[in-house]
Amino acid sequence: MYIAHFLSFAKIAVLLMIISGQNPFAMIGIETPSIFTWAQENKIYACMMLFFICNAVEGQLISTGAFEVTFNDVPIWSKLETGRVPNAQEFFQILENNMRMAGMSRQ
């Protein structure tokens, strides 16, 4: 979780440096990497690529893999509890049973 937050802040910082044209490497006396020079020359493409790649990585880092289903505020399936996602037939059967118990069966 902390890595995802750090990545989010780093992404914003790099995006701001690319958009503003600031070169932090020149400020600290280090040779500018070719990838950063390319990003400065291709701002739109570099920002879009950085944004989408970082968002994909952040999403993977914070994903819990949860698949929780509730019906009338009653939990009817939890992937975290069962460790799996129900197949379609099983899911519809569970849903139909809960609808029948709630008095909402199909006509």
Short mmCIF file of N, CA, C and O in Angstrom, two decimals:
data_model
loop_
_atom_site.label_atom_id
_atom_site.label_comp_id
_atom_site.label_asym_id
_atom_site.label_seq_id
_atom_site.Cartn_x
_atom_site.Cartn_y
_atom_site.Cartn_z
N MET A 1 0.82 -1.18 0.00
CA MET A 1 0.00 0.00 0.00
C MET A 1 0.87 1.25 0.00
O MET A 1 0.59 2.19 -0.72
N TYR A 2 1.91 1.27 0.82
CA TYR A 2 2.79 2.43 0.88
C TYR A 2 3.56 2.60 -0.43
O TYR A 2 3.81 3.72 -0.85
N ILE A 3 3.90 1.49 -1.05
CA ILE A 3 4.60 1.56 -2.33
C ILE A 3 3.70 2.20 -3.38
O ILE A 3 4.15 3.03 -4.18
N ALA A 4 2.43 1.85 -3.37
CA ALA A 4 1.48 2.43 -4.33
C ALA A 4 1.34 3.93 -4.11
O ALA A 4 1.29 4.71 -5.07
N HIS A 5 1.28 4.37 -2.85
CA HIS A 5 1.19 5.79 -2.55
C HIS A 5 2.45 6.52 -2.99
O HIS A 5 2.39 7.62 -3.55
N PHE A 6 3.61 5.93 -2.71
CA PHE A 6 4.87 6.53 -3.14
C PHE A 6 4.92 6.64 -4.66
O PHE A 6 5.32 7.68 -5.20
N LEU A 7 4.50 5.59 -5.35
CA LEU A 7 4.49 5.60 -6.81
C LEU A 7 3.57 6.69 -7.34
O LEU A 7 3.89 7.36 -8.32
N SER A 8 2.45 6.89 -6.68
CA SER A 8 1.51 7.93 -7.10
C SER A 8 2.14 9.32 -6.99
O SER A 8 2.04 10.14 -7.90
N PHE A 9 2.80 9.60 -5.87
CA PHE A 9 3.46 10.88 -5.69
C PHE A 9 4.62 11.05 -6.66
O PHE A 9 4.83 12.14 -7.21
N ALA A 10 5.40 9.99 -6.87
CA ALA A 10 6.52 10.05 -7.81
C ALA A 10 6.01 10.31 -9.23
O ALA A 10 6.62 11.10 -9.98
N LYS A 11 4.90 9.68 -9.59
CA LYS A 11 4.31 9.89 -10.92
C LYS A 11 3.95 11.35 -11.12
O LYS A 11 4.26 11.94 -12.14
N ILE A 12 3.30 11.94 -10.12
CA ILE A 12 2.90 13.34 -10.22
C ILE A 12 4.13 14.25 -10.32
O ILE A 12 4.16 15.19 -11.12
N ALA A 13 5.15 13.96 -9.53
CA ALA A 13 6.38 14.77 -9.57
C ALA A 13 7.04 14.70 -10.95
O ALA A 13 7.45 15.72 -11.50
N VAL A 14 7.15 13.50 -11.49
CA VAL A 14 7.78 13.34 -12.80
C VAL A 14 6.94 14.01 -13.89
O VAL A 14 7.47 14.67 -14.78
N LEU A 15 5.61 13.84 -13.80
CA LEU A 15 4.73 14.52 -14.77
C LEU A 15 4.92 16.03 -14.73
O LEU A 15 5.02 16.68 -15.78
N LEU A 16 5.00 16.60 -13.53
CA LEU A 16 5.20 18.04 -13.40
C LEU A 16 6.55 18.47 -13.96
O LEU A 16 6.65 19.53 -14.60
N MET A 17 7.59 17.67 -13.74
CA MET A 17 8.91 18.00 -14.28
C MET A 17 8.91 17.96 -15.81
O MET A 17 9.50 18.82 -16.46
N ILE A 18 8.24 16.96 -16.36
CA ILE A 18 8.18 16.84 -17.82
C ILE A 18 7.40 18.01 -18.41
O ILE A 18 7.86 18.66 -19.36
N ILE A 19 6.23 18.31 -17.85
CA ILE A 19 5.39 19.38 -18.38
C ILE A 19 6.06 20.74 -18.23
O ILE A 19 6.04 21.56 -19.16
N SER A 20 6.67 20.99 -17.08
CA SER A 20 7.29 22.30 -16.83
C SER A 20 8.64 22.48 -17.52
O SER A 20 9.14 23.59 -17.63
N GLY A 21 9.24 21.39 -17.97
CA GLY A 21 10.54 21.47 -18.63
C GLY A 21 11.71 21.50 -17.66
O GLY A 21 12.85 21.75 -18.07
N GLN A 22 11.45 21.26 -16.39
CA GLN A 22 12.52 21.25 -15.39
C GLN A 22 13.36 19.99 -15.53
O GLN A 22 12.83 18.91 -15.75
N ASN A 23 14.66 20.15 -15.39
CA ASN A 23 15.58 19.02 -15.47
C ASN A 23 16.27 18.88 -14.12
O ASN A 23 17.24 19.58 -13.84
N PRO A 24 15.81 17.94 -13.27
CA PRO A 24 16.42 17.80 -11.94
C PRO A 24 17.85 17.26 -12.01
O PRO A 24 18.64 17.49 -11.11
N PHE A 25 18.16 16.57 -13.08
CA PHE A 25 19.50 15.99 -13.21
C PHE A 25 20.55 17.07 -13.40
O PHE A 25 21.64 17.01 -12.84
N ALA A 26 20.22 18.11 -14.19
CA ALA A 26 21.14 19.22 -14.40
C ALA A 26 21.32 20.01 -13.11
O ALA A 26 22.42 20.53 -12.84
N MET A 27 20.27 20.10 -12.30
CA MET A 27 20.33 20.85 -11.04
C MET A 27 21.31 20.22 -10.05
O MET A 27 21.93 20.92 -9.26
N ILE A 28 21.41 18.89 -10.08
CA ILE A 28 22.31 18.21 -9.13
C ILE A 28 23.62 17.78 -9.77
O ILE A 28 24.44 17.13 -9.14
N GLY A 29 23.83 18.18 -11.03
CA GLY A 29 25.11 17.93 -11.70
C GLY A 29 25.30 16.54 -12.25
O GLY A 29 26.44 16.08 -12.39
N ILE A 30 24.21 15.85 -12.56
CA ILE A 30 24.29 14.50 -13.13
C ILE A 30 23.88 14.58 -14.60
O ILE A 30 23.02 15.37 -14.99
N GLU A 31 24.51 13.76 -15.42
CA GLU A 31 24.14 13.72 -16.84
C GLU A 31 22.69 13.26 -16.98
O GLU A 31 22.26 12.31 -16.34
N THR A 32 21.95 13.95 -17.84
CA THR A 32 20.54 13.65 -18.05
C THR A 32 20.39 12.33 -18.80
O THR A 32 20.96 12.16 -19.87
N PRO A 33 19.61 11.38 -18.24
CA PRO A 33 19.37 10.11 -18.94
C PRO A 33 18.64 10.36 -20.26
O PRO A 33 17.82 11.28 -20.37
N SER A 34 18.90 9.51 -21.23
CA SER A 34 18.30 9.68 -22.56
C SER A 34 16.78 9.54 -22.51
O SER A 34 16.07 10.21 -23.27
N ILE A 35 16.25 8.73 -21.62
CA ILE A 35 14.80 8.56 -21.52
C ILE A 35 14.13 9.86 -21.05
O ILE A 35 13.06 10.21 -21.53
N PHE A 36 14.80 10.60 -20.16
CA PHE A 36 14.24 11.87 -19.69
C PHE A 36 14.32 12.92 -20.79
O PHE A 36 13.40 13.73 -20.96
N THR A 37 15.41 12.92 -21.55
CA THR A 37 15.53 13.83 -22.69
C THR A 37 14.44 13.54 -23.70
O THR A 37 13.80 14.45 -24.23
N TRP A 38 14.20 12.26 -23.98
CA TRP A 38 13.13 11.87 -24.90
C TRP A 38 11.78 12.35 -24.38
O TRP A 38 10.94 12.85 -25.14
N ALA A 39 11.54 12.19 -23.08
CA ALA A 39 10.27 12.61 -22.49
C ALA A 39 10.08 14.12 -22.61
O ALA A 39 8.97 14.59 -22.86
N GLN A 40 11.16 14.88 -22.45
CA GLN A 40 11.08 16.33 -22.61
C GLN A 40 10.73 16.72 -24.04
O GLN A 40 10.02 17.69 -24.27
N GLU A 41 11.22 15.95 -25.00
CA GLU A 41 10.96 16.24 -26.41
C GLU A 41 9.59 15.75 -26.86
O GLU A 41 9.04 16.25 -27.84
N ASN A 42 9.04 14.77 -26.21
CA ASN A 42 7.74 14.17 -26.55
C ASN A 42 6.81 14.23 -25.35
O ASN A 42 6.37 13.19 -24.85
N LYS A 43 6.48 15.42 -24.90
CA LYS A 43 5.76 15.61 -23.64
C LYS A 43 4.41 14.89 -23.58
O LYS A 43 4.11 14.21 -22.61
N ILE A 44 3.61 15.04 -24.62
CA ILE A 44 2.26 14.46 -24.57
C ILE A 44 2.33 12.94 -24.52
O ILE A 44 1.71 12.30 -23.67
N TYR A 45 3.11 12.34 -25.41
CA TYR A 45 3.22 10.88 -25.44
C TYR A 45 3.84 10.36 -24.15
O TYR A 45 3.36 9.38 -23.57
N ALA A 46 4.87 11.03 -23.66
CA ALA A 46 5.56 10.58 -22.44
C ALA A 46 4.63 10.68 -21.23
O ALA A 46 4.58 9.77 -20.40
N CYS A 47 3.87 11.77 -21.14
CA CYS A 47 2.96 11.93 -20.00
C CYS A 47 1.84 10.89 -20.03
O CYS A 47 1.50 10.32 -19.00
N MET A 48 1.29 10.66 -21.21
CA MET A 48 0.23 9.64 -21.31
C MET A 48 0.77 8.26 -20.96
O MET A 48 0.13 7.51 -20.22
N MET A 49 1.94 7.93 -21.48
CA MET A 49 2.53 6.61 -21.21
C MET A 49 2.83 6.46 -19.72
O MET A 49 2.49 5.45 -19.12
N LEU A 50 3.42 7.48 -19.12
CA LEU A 50 3.74 7.44 -17.70
C LEU A 50 2.47 7.31 -16.87
O LEU A 50 2.40 6.50 -15.93
N PHE A 51 1.44 8.07 -17.21
CA PHE A 51 0.18 8.04 -16.47
C PHE A 51 -0.46 6.66 -16.51
O PHE A 51 -0.81 6.10 -15.48
N PHE A 52 -0.60 6.08 -17.71
CA PHE A 52 -1.29 4.79 -17.82
C PHE A 52 -0.47 3.63 -17.24
O PHE A 52 -1.03 2.75 -16.58
N ILE A 53 0.82 3.63 -17.45
CA ILE A 53 1.65 2.54 -16.90
C ILE A 53 1.66 2.60 -15.37
O ILE A 53 1.48 1.58 -14.70
N CYS A 54 1.83 3.80 -14.82
CA CYS A 54 1.84 3.92 -13.36
C CYS A 54 0.49 3.56 -12.76
O CYS A 54 0.43 2.91 -11.71
N ASN A 55 -0.60 3.96 -13.42
CA ASN A 55 -1.92 3.59 -12.90
C ASN A 55 -2.13 2.09 -12.92
O ASN A 55 -2.74 1.53 -12.00
N ALA A 56 -1.64 1.41 -13.95
CA ALA A 56 -1.77 -0.05 -14.01
C ALA A 56 -0.98 -0.71 -12.88
O ALA A 56 -1.48 -1.63 -12.22
N VAL A 57 0.22 -0.22 -12.63
CA VAL A 57 1.05 -0.78 -11.55
C VAL A 57 0.42 -0.48 -10.20
O VAL A 57 0.34 -1.37 -9.33
N GLU A 58 -0.05 0.76 -10.00
CA GLU A 58 -0.71 1.11 -8.73
C GLU A 58 -1.94 0.24 -8.50
O GLU A 58 -2.17 -0.22 -7.37
N GLY A 59 -2.71 0.00 -9.53
CA GLY A 59 -3.89 -0.85 -9.41
C GLY A 59 -3.55 -2.26 -8.98
O GLY A 59 -4.26 -2.86 -8.16
N GLN A 60 -2.48 -2.80 -9.51
CA GLN A 60 -2.05 -4.14 -9.12
C GLN A 60 -1.55 -4.18 -7.68
O GLN A 60 -1.75 -5.15 -6.97
N LEU A 61 -0.89 -3.09 -7.26
CA LEU A 61 -0.35 -3.06 -5.91
C LEU A 61 -1.43 -2.96 -4.84
O LEU A 61 -1.27 -3.48 -3.73
N ILE A 62 -2.54 -2.29 -5.13
CA ILE A 62 -3.58 -2.11 -4.11
C ILE A 62 -4.76 -3.06 -4.29
O ILE A 62 -5.69 -3.04 -3.50
N SER A 63 -4.72 -3.90 -5.31
CA SER A 63 -5.83 -4.82 -5.56
C SER A 63 -5.88 -5.89 -4.48
O SER A 63 -4.89 -6.50 -4.12
N THR A 64 -7.09 -6.12 -3.96
CA THR A 64 -7.26 -7.16 -2.93
C THR A 64 -7.75 -8.47 -3.52
O THR A 64 -7.71 -9.49 -2.87
N GLY A 65 -8.26 -8.40 -4.74
CA GLY A 65 -8.82 -9.59 -5.36
C GLY A 65 -10.22 -9.91 -4.83
O GLY A 65 -10.73 -11.00 -5.02
N ALA A 66 -10.83 -8.94 -4.18
CA ALA A 66 -12.15 -9.17 -3.58
C ALA A 66 -13.24 -9.23 -4.64
O ALA A 66 -13.19 -8.52 -5.63
N PHE A 67 -14.17 -10.11 -4.44
CA PHE A 67 -15.38 -10.21 -5.26
C PHE A 67 -16.49 -10.47 -4.26
O PHE A 67 -16.73 -11.60 -3.85
N GLU A 68 -17.13 -9.41 -3.82
CA GLU A 68 -18.15 -9.48 -2.79
C GLU A 68 -19.50 -9.14 -3.41
O GLU A 68 -19.64 -8.13 -4.07
N VAL A 69 -20.50 -9.99 -3.20
CA VAL A 69 -21.83 -9.77 -3.74
C VAL A 69 -22.82 -9.73 -2.59
O VAL A 69 -22.81 -10.61 -1.72
N THR A 70 -23.66 -8.69 -2.59
CA THR A 70 -24.72 -8.60 -1.59
C THR A 70 -26.07 -8.51 -2.29
O THR A 70 -26.17 -8.01 -3.40
N PHE A 71 -27.10 -9.00 -1.62
CA PHE A 71 -28.46 -8.94 -2.12
C PHE A 71 -29.33 -8.45 -0.98
O PHE A 71 -29.38 -9.09 0.08
N ASN A 72 -29.99 -7.31 -1.15
CA ASN A 72 -30.76 -6.68 -0.08
C ASN A 72 -29.91 -6.50 1.18
O ASN A 72 -30.32 -6.83 2.28
N ASP A 73 -28.72 -6.03 0.98
CA ASP A 73 -27.75 -5.76 2.07
C ASP A 73 -27.33 -7.01 2.83
O ASP A 73 -26.83 -6.92 3.96
N VAL A 74 -27.53 -8.18 2.25
CA VAL A 74 -27.09 -9.44 2.87
C VAL A 74 -26.01 -10.03 1.97
O VAL A 74 -26.22 -10.23 0.78
N PRO A 75 -24.83 -10.31 2.53
CA PRO A 75 -23.77 -10.90 1.70
C PRO A 75 -24.16 -12.30 1.23
O PRO A 75 -24.57 -13.14 2.04
N ILE A 76 -24.07 -12.53 -0.09
CA ILE A 76 -24.40 -13.86 -0.61
C ILE A 76 -23.17 -14.56 -1.19
O ILE A 76 -23.21 -15.76 -1.42
N TRP A 77 -22.08 -13.81 -1.45
CA TRP A 77 -20.85 -14.46 -1.92
C TRP A 77 -19.66 -13.60 -1.55
O TRP A 77 -19.70 -12.38 -1.66
N SER A 78 -18.60 -14.24 -1.12
CA SER A 78 -17.36 -13.56 -0.80
C SER A 78 -16.19 -14.38 -1.31
O SER A 78 -15.96 -15.50 -0.86
N LYS A 79 -15.46 -13.81 -2.26
CA LYS A 79 -14.27 -14.50 -2.76
C LYS A 79 -13.21 -14.59 -1.68
O LYS A 79 -12.45 -15.56 -1.61
N LEU A 80 -13.16 -13.59 -0.81
CA LEU A 80 -12.17 -13.60 0.26
C LEU A 80 -12.41 -14.75 1.23
O LEU A 80 -11.47 -15.33 1.77
N GLU A 81 -13.69 -15.11 1.45
CA GLU A 81 -14.00 -16.22 2.35
C GLU A 81 -13.85 -17.57 1.66
O GLU A 81 -13.37 -18.53 2.27
N THR A 82 -14.31 -17.68 0.40
CA THR A 82 -14.29 -18.97 -0.29
C THR A 82 -13.01 -19.21 -1.05
O THR A 82 -12.69 -20.35 -1.36
N GLY A 83 -12.31 -18.14 -1.41
CA GLY A 83 -11.06 -18.28 -2.15
C GLY A 83 -11.25 -18.47 -3.64
O GLY A 83 -10.31 -18.80 -4.36
N ARG A 84 -12.47 -18.28 -4.13
CA ARG A 84 -12.72 -18.46 -5.56
C ARG A 84 -13.93 -17.63 -5.99
O ARG A 84 -14.69 -17.14 -5.17
N VAL A 85 -14.08 -17.48 -7.31
CA VAL A 85 -15.22 -16.80 -7.89
C VAL A 85 -16.22 -17.88 -8.30
O VAL A 85 -15.82 -18.91 -8.85
N PRO A 86 -17.51 -17.68 -8.06
CA PRO A 86 -18.48 -18.71 -8.44
C PRO A 86 -18.64 -18.79 -9.95
O PRO A 86 -18.49 -17.80 -10.65
N ASN A 87 -18.95 -20.00 -10.45
CA ASN A 87 -19.26 -20.09 -11.88
C ASN A 87 -20.66 -19.54 -12.09
O ASN A 87 -21.41 -19.31 -11.15
N ALA A 88 -21.03 -19.31 -13.34
CA ALA A 88 -22.29 -18.64 -13.66
C ALA A 88 -23.49 -19.41 -13.11
O ALA A 88 -24.39 -18.81 -12.49
N GLN A 89 -23.53 -20.74 -13.32
CA GLN A 89 -24.67 -21.54 -12.86
C GLN A 89 -24.80 -21.46 -11.34
O GLN A 89 -25.89 -21.28 -10.80
N GLU A 90 -23.70 -21.60 -10.66
CA GLU A 90 -23.70 -21.55 -9.20
C GLU A 90 -24.16 -20.17 -8.70
O GLU A 90 -24.97 -20.07 -7.77
N PHE A 91 -23.68 -19.12 -9.33
CA PHE A 91 -24.05 -17.76 -8.94
C PHE A 91 -25.55 -17.52 -9.13
O PHE A 91 -26.22 -16.98 -8.25
N PHE A 92 -26.08 -17.93 -10.30
CA PHE A 92 -27.50 -17.73 -10.55
C PHE A 92 -28.37 -18.55 -9.59
O PHE A 92 -29.44 -18.10 -9.17
N GLN A 93 -27.91 -19.73 -9.21
CA GLN A 93 -28.64 -20.56 -8.24
C GLN A 93 -28.69 -19.87 -6.88
O GLN A 93 -29.73 -19.81 -6.24
N ILE A 94 -27.56 -19.35 -6.45
CA ILE A 94 -27.50 -18.63 -5.16
C ILE A 94 -28.41 -17.41 -5.21
O ILE A 94 -29.18 -17.15 -4.28
N LEU A 95 -28.34 -16.66 -6.31
CA LEU A 95 -29.17 -15.47 -6.47
C LEU A 95 -30.66 -15.83 -6.49
O LEU A 95 -31.47 -15.18 -5.82
N GLU A 96 -31.00 -16.89 -7.22
CA GLU A 96 -32.40 -17.33 -7.29
C GLU A 96 -32.91 -17.76 -5.92
O GLU A 96 -34.03 -17.42 -5.53
N ASN A 97 -32.11 -18.50 -5.17
CA ASN A 97 -32.50 -18.92 -3.81
C ASN A 97 -32.75 -17.72 -2.91
O ASN A 97 -33.71 -17.69 -2.15
N ASN A 98 -31.88 -16.72 -3.01
CA ASN A 98 -32.06 -15.52 -2.19
C ASN A 98 -33.27 -14.72 -2.61
O ASN A 98 -33.96 -14.15 -1.78
N MET A 99 -33.56 -14.70 -3.91
CA MET A 99 -34.75 -14.00 -4.40
C MET A 99 -36.01 -14.71 -3.92
O MET A 99 -36.99 -14.08 -3.52
N ARG A 100 -35.96 -16.05 -3.95
CA ARG A 100 -37.11 -16.84 -3.50
C ARG A 100 -37.36 -16.61 -2.01
O ARG A 100 -38.49 -16.45 -1.58
N MET A 101 -36.31 -16.58 -1.23
CA MET A 101 -36.46 -16.33 0.21
C MET A 101 -36.98 -14.92 0.48
O MET A 101 -37.69 -14.71 1.45
N ALA A 102 -36.65 -14.00 -0.40
CA ALA A 102 -37.13 -12.62 -0.22
C ALA A 102 -38.50 -12.41 -0.83
O ALA A 102 -39.04 -11.30 -0.78
N GLY A 103 -39.08 -13.45 -1.46
CA GLY A 103 -40.40 -13.34 -2.06
C GLY A 103 -40.39 -12.65 -3.41
O GLY A 103 -41.38 -12.06 -3.81
N MET A 104 -39.28 -12.75 -4.13
CA MET A 104 -39.17 -12.09 -5.41
C MET A 104 -38.91 -13.07 -6.54
O MET A 104 -38.25 -12.77 -7.50
N SER A 105 -39.41 -14.28 -6.44
CA SER A 105 -39.11 -15.29 -7.45
C SER A 105 -39.64 -14.86 -8.82
O SER A 105 -40.57 -14.07 -8.93
N ARG A 106 -39.00 -15.43 -9.85
CA ARG A 106 -39.40 -15.09 -11.22
C ARG A 106 -40.82 -15.54 -11.50
O ARG A 106 -41.26 -16.57 -11.02
N GLN A 107 -41.50 -14.76 -12.29
CA GLN A 107 -42.89 -15.08 -12.67
C GLN A 107 -42.91 -16.02 -13.84
O GLN A 107 -42.23 -15.95 -14.76
#
